[in-house]
Amino acid sequence: MDTLKIHFKNWFLLLMVIAPIYTVFGQDSKVVLAESKLDVNGTSNVHDWTIEAKAMSGKASVTLDAGDLKAIKSLDFSVEVEQLKSGKSGMDKNTFKALKSTSHKNITFKLVKVIKITTISDNNYTIETQGDLTIAGVTKRINQSFTTKLIGKKMVFTGKQKIDMTVYGVEPPKALMGTIKTGKDVTVDFKVTYN
């Protein structure tokens, strides 16, 4: 009887030790284009404008513990330059030229490190990160904040980033013989779903 108690106690202790290990697991995901949206918003001396990304891709790898987000191991995101569409072919052509799309076909973001993950509520988080943003072949380290929501196996990253395009060697596009001039600053608004 004493031997049985000892065996039971040992098994119980073993389960207590290994149980937490099995609640922690990694999840690898890819961008779901149909459930994602990215807009580039800018200004000109005539009117404000918006360009929408029609093609994007990316991967994310995170660590979950009992459904709670604990770490982001990797995160990357890419937008095809020539799939940035304004609905106006002339403006699109000028945008592609400014972004040097013939030699630099994608705009990319690659996570470098996670600074902080804060739980807002169940399955909702704010995440402060640093990452490398590459535009027109020029890479700069930026601070990027996200709000992130877990929905089953899906992760939805929402945020915005103000960008001075001249920092990346991009000259603001002009139109109509230079009479329409765009501002150097744009704001990128995004809501990207990974699954």
PDB file of C-alpha atoms in Angstrom:
ATOM      1  CA  MET A   1       0.000   0.000   0.000  1.00  0.00           C
ATOM      2  CA  ASP A   2       2.839   2.380   0.920  1.00  0.00           C
ATOM      3  CA  THR A   3       4.561   1.542  -2.362  1.00  0.00           C
ATOM      4  CA  LEU A   4       1.367   2.375  -4.272  1.00  0.00           C
ATOM      5  CA  LYS A   5       1.154   5.740  -2.507  1.00  0.00           C
ATOM      6  CA  ILE A   6       4.771   6.515  -3.369  1.00  0.00           C
ATOM      7  CA  HIS A   7       4.234   5.613  -7.038  1.00  0.00           C
ATOM      8  CA  PHE A   8       1.077   7.728  -7.191  1.00  0.00           C
ATOM      9  CA  LYS A   9       2.865  10.656  -5.586  1.00  0.00           C
ATOM     10  CA  ASN A  10       5.756  10.376  -8.036  1.00  0.00           C
ATOM     11  CA  TRP A  11       3.400  10.288 -11.029  1.00  0.00           C
ATOM     12  CA  PHE A  12       1.485  13.276  -9.694  1.00  0.00           C
ATOM     13  CA  LEU A  13       4.696  15.282  -9.259  1.00  0.00           C
ATOM     14  CA  LEU A  14       5.822  14.320 -12.757  1.00  0.00           C
ATOM     15  CA  LEU A  15       2.526  15.488 -14.249  1.00  0.00           C
ATOM     16  CA  MET A  16       2.774  18.778 -12.355  1.00  0.00           C
ATOM     17  CA  VAL A  17       6.220  19.345 -13.839  1.00  0.00           C
ATOM     18  CA  ILE A  18       5.464  18.448 -17.446  1.00  0.00           C
ATOM     19  CA  ALA A  19       1.904  19.795 -17.740  1.00  0.00           C
ATOM     20  CA  PRO A  20       2.955  23.448 -18.122  1.00  0.00           C
ATOM     21  CA  ILE A  21       5.421  22.451 -20.839  1.00  0.00           C
ATOM     22  CA  TYR A  22       2.658  21.102 -23.035  1.00  0.00           C
ATOM     23  CA  THR A  23       0.547  24.254 -22.740  1.00  0.00           C
ATOM     24  CA  VAL A  24       3.300  26.281 -24.400  1.00  0.00           C
ATOM     25  CA  PHE A  25       3.494  25.853 -28.156  1.00  0.00           C
ATOM     26  CA  GLY A  26       4.497  27.669 -31.297  1.00  0.00           C
ATOM     27  CA  GLN A  27       2.170  28.775 -34.040  1.00  0.00           C
ATOM     28  CA  ASP A  28       3.326  29.610 -37.572  1.00  0.00           C
ATOM     29  CA  SER A  29       1.003  31.672 -39.746  1.00  0.00           C
ATOM     30  CA  LYS A  30       0.789  33.414 -43.113  1.00  0.00           C
ATOM     31  CA  VAL A  31      -0.989  36.579 -44.253  1.00  0.00           C
ATOM     32  CA  VAL A  32      -4.622  36.077 -45.275  1.00  0.00           C
ATOM     33  CA  LEU A  33      -5.002  38.569 -48.135  1.00  0.00           C
ATOM     34  CA  ALA A  34      -8.812  38.447 -48.198  1.00  0.00           C
ATOM     35  CA  GLU A  35      -8.925  39.500 -44.532  1.00  0.00           C
ATOM     36  CA  SER A  36      -6.184  42.136 -44.668  1.00  0.00           C
ATOM     37  CA  LYS A  37      -6.087  45.798 -45.637  1.00  0.00           C
ATOM     38  CA  LEU A  38      -3.302  48.348 -46.013  1.00  0.00           C
ATOM     39  CA  ASP A  39      -3.756  51.953 -47.132  1.00  0.00           C
ATOM     40  CA  VAL A  40      -1.127  54.607 -47.803  1.00  0.00           C
ATOM     41  CA  ASN A  41      -2.538  58.078 -47.132  1.00  0.00           C
ATOM     42  CA  GLY A  42      -0.879  61.264 -48.319  1.00  0.00           C
ATOM     43  CA  THR A  43      -1.406  64.886 -49.244  1.00  0.00           C
ATOM     44  CA  SER A  44      -0.786  67.164 -52.205  1.00  0.00           C
ATOM     45  CA  ASN A  45      -1.188  70.861 -52.953  1.00  0.00           C
ATOM     46  CA  VAL A  46      -4.552  69.977 -54.550  1.00  0.00           C
ATOM     47  CA  HIS A  47      -6.150  67.201 -52.486  1.00  0.00           C
ATOM     48  CA  ASP A  48      -5.474  64.312 -50.134  1.00  0.00           C
ATOM     49  CA  TRP A  49      -5.050  60.870 -51.668  1.00  0.00           C
ATOM     50  CA  THR A  50      -5.121  57.176 -50.737  1.00  0.00           C
ATOM     51  CA  ILE A  51      -3.384  54.196 -52.292  1.00  0.00           C
ATOM     52  CA  GLU A  52      -4.516  50.668 -51.420  1.00  0.00           C
ATOM     53  CA  ALA A  53      -2.308  47.573 -51.378  1.00  0.00           C
ATOM     54  CA  LYS A  54      -3.873  44.884 -53.553  1.00  0.00           C
ATOM     55  CA  ALA A  55      -1.205  42.237 -52.934  1.00  0.00           C
ATOM     56  CA  MET A  56       0.712  41.478 -49.750  1.00  0.00           C
ATOM     57  CA  SER A  57       2.318  38.517 -48.036  1.00  0.00           C
ATOM     58  CA  GLY A  58       4.112  37.627 -44.838  1.00  0.00           C
ATOM     59  CA  LYS A  59       4.762  35.105 -42.097  1.00  0.00           C
ATOM     60  CA  ALA A  60       4.556  35.147 -38.314  1.00  0.00           C
ATOM     61  CA  SER A  61       5.726  32.736 -35.653  1.00  0.00           C
ATOM     62  CA  VAL A  62       4.479  33.202 -32.094  1.00  0.00           C
ATOM     63  CA  THR A  63       4.535  31.419 -28.755  1.00  0.00           C
ATOM     64  CA  LEU A  64       1.227  30.793 -26.995  1.00  0.00           C
ATOM     65  CA  ASP A  65       0.711  29.570 -23.443  1.00  0.00           C
ATOM     66  CA  ALA A  66      -2.805  28.258 -22.768  1.00  0.00           C
ATOM     67  CA  GLY A  67      -4.040  30.514 -25.564  1.00  0.00           C
ATOM     68  CA  ASP A  68      -2.229  33.579 -24.216  1.00  0.00           C
ATOM     69  CA  LEU A  69       0.327  35.385 -26.414  1.00  0.00           C
ATOM     70  CA  LYS A  70       3.744  35.154 -24.749  1.00  0.00           C
ATOM     71  CA  ALA A  71       6.255  35.921 -27.491  1.00  0.00           C
ATOM     72  CA  ILE A  72       6.653  36.771 -31.159  1.00  0.00           C
ATOM     73  CA  LYS A  73       9.576  34.790 -32.522  1.00  0.00           C
ATOM     74  CA  SER A  74       9.438  36.230 -36.032  1.00  0.00           C
ATOM     75  CA  LEU A  75       7.245  38.522 -38.107  1.00  0.00           C
ATOM     76  CA  ASP A  76       7.650  39.747 -41.649  1.00  0.00           C
ATOM     77  CA  PHE A  77       5.440  41.507 -44.138  1.00  0.00           C
ATOM     78  CA  SER A  78       5.777  42.451 -47.800  1.00  0.00           C
ATOM     79  CA  VAL A  79       3.779  44.602 -50.233  1.00  0.00           C
ATOM     80  CA  GLU A  80       4.233  44.470 -54.002  1.00  0.00           C
ATOM     81  CA  VAL A  81       4.955  48.023 -55.163  1.00  0.00           C
ATOM     82  CA  GLU A  82       3.116  47.653 -58.468  1.00  0.00           C
ATOM     83  CA  GLN A  83       0.053  46.365 -56.620  1.00  0.00           C
ATOM     84  CA  LEU A  84      -0.339  49.713 -54.836  1.00  0.00           C
ATOM     85  CA  LYS A  85      -3.399  51.159 -56.559  1.00  0.00           C
ATOM     86  CA  SER A  86      -5.020  54.586 -56.345  1.00  0.00           C
ATOM     87  CA  GLY A  87      -7.667  54.047 -59.006  1.00  0.00           C
ATOM     88  CA  LYS A  88      -5.850  56.534 -61.252  1.00  0.00           C
ATOM     89  CA  SER A  89      -3.368  55.030 -63.699  1.00  0.00           C
ATOM     90  CA  GLY A  90      -1.358  58.239 -64.064  1.00  0.00           C
ATOM     91  CA  MET A  91      -0.825  58.538 -60.331  1.00  0.00           C
ATOM     92  CA  ASP A  92       0.030  54.847 -60.066  1.00  0.00           C
ATOM     93  CA  LYS A  93       2.666  55.192 -62.780  1.00  0.00           C
ATOM     94  CA  ASN A  94       4.277  58.121 -60.950  1.00  0.00           C
ATOM     95  CA  THR A  95       4.174  56.180 -57.676  1.00  0.00           C
ATOM     96  CA  PHE A  96       5.891  53.139 -59.208  1.00  0.00           C
ATOM     97  CA  LYS A  97       8.590  55.380 -60.688  1.00  0.00           C
ATOM     98  CA  ALA A  98       9.181  57.191 -57.382  1.00  0.00           C
ATOM     99  CA  LEU A  99       9.456  53.862 -55.541  1.00  0.00           C
ATOM    100  CA  LYS A 100      11.841  52.489 -58.209  1.00  0.00           C
ATOM    101  CA  SER A 101       9.653  49.457 -58.780  1.00  0.00           C
ATOM    102  CA  THR A 102      11.675  48.119 -61.715  1.00  0.00           C
ATOM    103  CA  SER A 103      14.620  47.370 -59.422  1.00  0.00           C
ATOM    104  CA  HIS A 104      12.885  47.178 -56.024  1.00  0.00           C
ATOM    105  CA  LYS A 105       9.650  45.268 -56.424  1.00  0.00           C
ATOM    106  CA  ASN A 106       8.620  45.035 -52.758  1.00  0.00           C
ATOM    107  CA  ILE A 107       8.292  47.135 -49.631  1.00  0.00           C
ATOM    108  CA  THR A 108       9.127  44.972 -46.627  1.00  0.00           C
ATOM    109  CA  PHE A 109       9.027  45.003 -42.838  1.00  0.00           C
ATOM    110  CA  LYS A 110      11.012  42.480 -40.801  1.00  0.00           C
ATOM    111  CA  LEU A 111      10.780  42.238 -37.027  1.00  0.00           C
ATOM    112  CA  VAL A 112      14.082  42.746 -35.201  1.00  0.00           C
ATOM    113  CA  LYS A 113      12.921  42.604 -31.588  1.00  0.00           C
ATOM    114  CA  VAL A 114       9.864  42.790 -29.387  1.00  0.00           C
ATOM    115  CA  ILE A 115      10.211  45.472 -26.731  1.00  0.00           C
ATOM    116  CA  LYS A 116       7.020  44.822 -24.801  1.00  0.00           C
ATOM    117  CA  ILE A 117       3.774  42.816 -24.956  1.00  0.00           C
ATOM    118  CA  THR A 118       0.927  44.199 -22.842  1.00  0.00           C
ATOM    119  CA  THR A 119      -2.349  42.360 -22.274  1.00  0.00           C
ATOM    120  CA  ILE A 120      -5.337  44.702 -22.687  1.00  0.00           C
ATOM    121  CA  SER A 121      -8.034  42.070 -22.188  1.00  0.00           C
ATOM    122  CA  ASP A 122      -8.649  38.437 -23.113  1.00  0.00           C
ATOM    123  CA  ASN A 123      -6.921  37.784 -26.461  1.00  0.00           C
ATOM    124  CA  ASN A 124      -6.171  41.498 -26.974  1.00  0.00           C
ATOM    125  CA  TYR A 125      -2.677  42.964 -26.725  1.00  0.00           C
ATOM    126  CA  THR A 126      -0.550  45.991 -27.497  1.00  0.00           C
ATOM    127  CA  ILE A 127       2.899  45.170 -28.819  1.00  0.00           C
ATOM    128  CA  GLU A 128       5.883  47.499 -29.079  1.00  0.00           C
ATOM    129  CA  THR A 129       8.546  46.392 -31.543  1.00  0.00           C
ATOM    130  CA  GLN A 130      11.533  47.447 -33.576  1.00  0.00           C
ATOM    131  CA  GLY A 131      11.930  46.307 -37.145  1.00  0.00           C
ATOM    132  CA  ASP A 132      13.647  46.975 -40.447  1.00  0.00           C
ATOM    133  CA  LEU A 133      11.514  48.773 -43.039  1.00  0.00           C
ATOM    134  CA  THR A 134      12.832  48.630 -46.599  1.00  0.00           C
ATOM    135  CA  ILE A 135      11.513  51.049 -49.234  1.00  0.00           C
ATOM    136  CA  ALA A 136      13.063  51.546 -52.686  1.00  0.00           C
ATOM    137  CA  GLY A 137      16.060  49.479 -51.617  1.00  0.00           C
ATOM    138  CA  VAL A 138      16.816  51.587 -48.525  1.00  0.00           C
ATOM    139  CA  THR A 139      16.464  49.963 -45.085  1.00  0.00           C
ATOM    140  CA  LYS A 140      15.827  51.896 -41.866  1.00  0.00           C
ATOM    141  CA  ARG A 141      15.245  50.677 -38.313  1.00  0.00           C
ATOM    142  CA  ILE A 142      11.844  51.871 -37.023  1.00  0.00           C
ATOM    143  CA  ASN A 143       9.720  51.590 -33.900  1.00  0.00           C
ATOM    144  CA  GLN A 144       6.372  49.963 -34.694  1.00  0.00           C
ATOM    145  CA  SER A 145       3.438  49.492 -32.342  1.00  0.00           C
ATOM    146  CA  PHE A 146       0.581  47.074 -32.979  1.00  0.00           C
ATOM    147  CA  THR A 147      -2.671  46.162 -31.377  1.00  0.00           C
ATOM    148  CA  THR A 148      -3.093  42.415 -31.762  1.00  0.00           C
ATOM    149  CA  LYS A 149      -6.186  40.259 -31.398  1.00  0.00           C
ATOM    150  CA  LEU A 150      -6.223  36.465 -31.272  1.00  0.00           C
ATOM    151  CA  ILE A 151      -9.300  34.872 -32.845  1.00  0.00           C
ATOM    152  CA  GLY A 152      -8.932  31.102 -32.711  1.00  0.00           C
ATOM    153  CA  LYS A 153      -5.802  30.405 -34.753  1.00  0.00           C
ATOM    154  CA  LYS A 154      -5.905  33.822 -36.388  1.00  0.00           C
ATOM    155  CA  MET A 155      -3.865  36.852 -35.346  1.00  0.00           C
ATOM    156  CA  VAL A 156      -4.963  40.331 -36.421  1.00  0.00           C
ATOM    157  CA  PHE A 157      -2.290  43.049 -36.319  1.00  0.00           C
ATOM    158  CA  THR A 158      -3.569  46.637 -36.511  1.00  0.00           C
ATOM    159  CA  GLY A 159      -1.530  49.821 -36.531  1.00  0.00           C
ATOM    160  CA  LYS A 160      -0.210  52.821 -38.387  1.00  0.00           C
ATOM    161  CA  GLN A 161       3.151  54.316 -39.270  1.00  0.00           C
ATOM    162  CA  LYS A 162       4.056  57.813 -40.421  1.00  0.00           C
ATOM    163  CA  ILE A 163       6.877  57.783 -42.955  1.00  0.00           C
ATOM    164  CA  ASP A 164       9.014  60.570 -44.400  1.00  0.00           C
ATOM    165  CA  MET A 165       9.604  59.171 -47.877  1.00  0.00           C
ATOM    166  CA  THR A 166      12.684  61.341 -48.470  1.00  0.00           C
ATOM    167  CA  VAL A 167      14.485  59.373 -45.720  1.00  0.00           C
ATOM    168  CA  TYR A 168      14.299  56.404 -48.100  1.00  0.00           C
ATOM    169  CA  GLY A 169      15.539  58.409 -51.064  1.00  0.00           C
ATOM    170  CA  VAL A 170      12.044  58.654 -52.550  1.00  0.00           C
ATOM    171  CA  GLU A 171      11.226  61.951 -54.224  1.00  0.00           C
ATOM    172  CA  PRO A 172       7.542  62.835 -53.735  1.00  0.00           C
ATOM    173  CA  PRO A 173       5.733  62.203 -57.050  1.00  0.00           C
ATOM    174  CA  LYS A 174       4.536  65.091 -59.212  1.00  0.00           C
ATOM    175  CA  ALA A 175       1.860  65.250 -61.897  1.00  0.00           C
ATOM    176  CA  LEU A 176       0.597  67.553 -64.646  1.00  0.00           C
ATOM    177  CA  MET A 177       3.994  69.038 -65.493  1.00  0.00           C
ATOM    178  CA  GLY A 178       4.803  69.486 -61.827  1.00  0.00           C
ATOM    179  CA  THR A 179       1.721  71.540 -60.986  1.00  0.00           C
ATOM    180  CA  ILE A 180       0.460  68.833 -58.618  1.00  0.00           C
ATOM    181  CA  LYS A 181       2.995  68.093 -55.885  1.00  0.00           C
ATOM    182  CA  THR A 182       2.595  65.459 -53.194  1.00  0.00           C
ATOM    183  CA  GLY A 183       3.858  65.887 -49.643  1.00  0.00           C
ATOM    184  CA  LYS A 184       6.912  63.997 -48.435  1.00  0.00           C
ATOM    185  CA  ASP A 185       5.082  62.408 -45.485  1.00  0.00           C
ATOM    186  CA  VAL A 186       2.652  59.507 -45.798  1.00  0.00           C
ATOM    187  CA  THR A 187       0.745  57.534 -43.176  1.00  0.00           C
ATOM    188  CA  VAL A 188       0.336  53.787 -43.570  1.00  0.00           C
ATOM    189  CA  ASP A 189      -2.801  52.336 -41.931  1.00  0.00           C
ATOM    190  CA  PHE A 190      -3.017  48.571 -41.770  1.00  0.00           C
ATOM    191  CA  LYS A 191      -5.053  45.689 -40.447  1.00  0.00           C
ATOM    192  CA  VAL A 192      -3.343  42.436 -41.373  1.00  0.00           C
ATOM    193  CA  THR A 193      -4.593  38.945 -40.551  1.00  0.00           C
ATOM    194  CA  TYR A 194      -2.251  35.966 -40.174  1.00  0.00           C
ATOM    195  CA  ASN A 195      -3.521  32.382 -40.057  1.00  0.00           C
TER     196      ASN A 195
END
